[in-house]
Amino acid sequence: MRTFVLLMCLAVGCLAQAPHPCILAIIISAIYLTFLSFQANEKVNAYAKYDYDALGERIRFKEMGSYENKTFGLDALLLFREGVMYTINHKNRTCKKDRLKKEDFHPMEIPADATLLGQVILGSSSGPGQGLLVNTWYGERATPTGGKDKWLSTFTEFGCIPVSTTYYTDKTGWVLTTFFNIVVGIDDPQQFFPPKFCQGAELDATADAANFYSVFKNIN
Amino acid sequence: MRTFVLLMCLAVGCLAQAPHPCILAIIISAIYLTFLSFQANEKVNAYAKYDYDALGERIRFKEMGSYENKTFGLDALLLFREGVMYTINHKNRTCKKDRLKKEDFHPMEIPADATLLGQVILGSSSGPGQGLLVNTWYGERATPTGGKDKWLSTFTEFGCIPVSTTYYTDKTGWVLTTFFNIVVGIDDPQQFFPPKFCQGAELDATADAANFYSVFKNIN
């Protein structure tokens, strides 16, 4: 990691106009591919349709992938302001309703204390439509247990659009996520409403609060 | 891998105008980052300035990185037409001159028998300068020993510019390379000439012919 950081720092050179940390404070629809490796032999690959509302602190993702060599489908609606997560099973028309910690909403942003590793052009700057100007940032986040999570994110210079993120926690290992086909706006605002058959779902108030990773426990 | 291919295929959907395999038949200068894992505990990270001449079949790369937890610097000039590779040591002003198999020159291209996995936009299509239209291709190449090398490449739709390649051989494992800062043309055509102090270097005609990977044996 240290070598990689050193190498990327060399790539920066002298930036005349240094990029600034930024926040994506809008609604977007995206696709992402995730490679999550809990441990060497426990891997999750996932492909998802992802709707993200920065202002309303709402996330909907419809994911399919493989976990421990079994395929799964997953539809989850995370309403951070309400502190509620729905895991939706369309086949059985059932919903699991869990508590969600409001402070677990991490906006799509480069925080102000992030370190710029470099600004590069993916592809080429020699012709129109051949390149994309991106910034790569590095940061750490202290964990409640005294450890340090590490992350590495590439966002576009124009529009603060995520291209890829790499997040490390001791619990999950490296989680690599590539975003693409991002569209500003949402084609159906009802993506952020739970389906009608979720209305009867009861909140398990005694259970631990859910988070992004515990979603995988509810895999269909 | 199979799941990944399946997932990417879903991303393709119905393409009205399917992309075509392409070749980058020009001179380019680029930067690349490579992660090469020979085996689980034997890793190479490298960062290189890369000059590539498709017509003259010449490659120059000035690389620095880490191999078995030691850092290295490497400057190599591969002249495939002449069948010669120079490994240049600037500190000692010495050169190692090896035979190179002419047929080992692999142009930067998507071969005609490649399979299109998907066309996506890295970043967003919602604003100018926010996205890059790329195609991802998959292919296999039979090896002389009866095995199969596998590769996965992402090239831009416009300009056939490489963005990333992933190559698997039984010998090397997965080799992940990301290209960026690509410029069409070359700022100094003498990059493809060996330095003056290489003129006295003698070709070891009895040694095995070099290839891209055997370069690492000559690490300073």
PDB file of C-alpha atoms in Angstrom, chain A residues 1 7-8 17 25-26 40-41 49 54 82 87 107 111 137-138 147-148 154 156 195 197 205:
ATOM      1  CA  MET A   1       0.000   0.000   0.000  1.00  0.00           C
ATOM      2  CA  LEU A   7       3.947   5.789  -6.824  1.00  0.00           C
ATOM      3  CA  MET A   8       0.677   7.645  -7.149  1.00  0.00           C
ATOM      4  CA  GLN A  17      -4.610  24.049  -9.940  1.00  0.00           C
ATOM      5  CA  ALA A  25     -25.361  16.413  -3.302  1.00  0.00           C
ATOM      6  CA  ILE A  26     -27.940  15.252  -5.836  1.00  0.00           C
ATOM      7  CA  ALA A  40      -9.521 -15.218   1.286  1.00  0.00           C
ATOM      8  CA  ASN A  41     -12.148 -17.896   0.674  1.00  0.00           C
ATOM      9  CA  LYS A  49     -28.935  -1.019 -10.002  1.00  0.00           C
ATOM     10  CA  ALA A  54     -28.076  12.609  -1.105  1.00  0.00           C
ATOM     11  CA  GLU A  82     -36.332   7.310   9.174  1.00  0.00           C
ATOM     12  CA  THR A  87     -35.235  -6.036   2.547  1.00  0.00           C
ATOM     13  CA  PRO A 107     -22.703  10.695   1.510  1.00  0.00           C
ATOM     14  CA  PRO A 111     -14.181  14.518   2.778  1.00  0.00           C
ATOM     15  CA  TRP A 137      -8.088  10.458  -3.141  1.00  0.00           C
ATOM     16  CA  TYR A 138      -6.989   8.543  -0.070  1.00  0.00           C
ATOM     17  CA  GLY A 147      -8.838   0.654  14.453  1.00  0.00           C
ATOM     18  CA  LYS A 148      -8.590   2.505  11.168  1.00  0.00           C
ATOM     19  CA  THR A 154     -11.635   8.006  -7.846  1.00  0.00           C
ATOM     20  CA  THR A 156     -14.464  12.807 -11.910  1.00  0.00           C
ATOM     21  CA  PRO A 195     -43.765  -1.567  -2.005  1.00  0.00           C
ATOM     22  CA  PHE A 197     -46.900  -5.323   0.557  1.00  0.00           C
ATOM     23  CA  ALA A 205     -36.796  -3.242  17.665  1.00  0.00           C
TER      24      ALA A 205
END
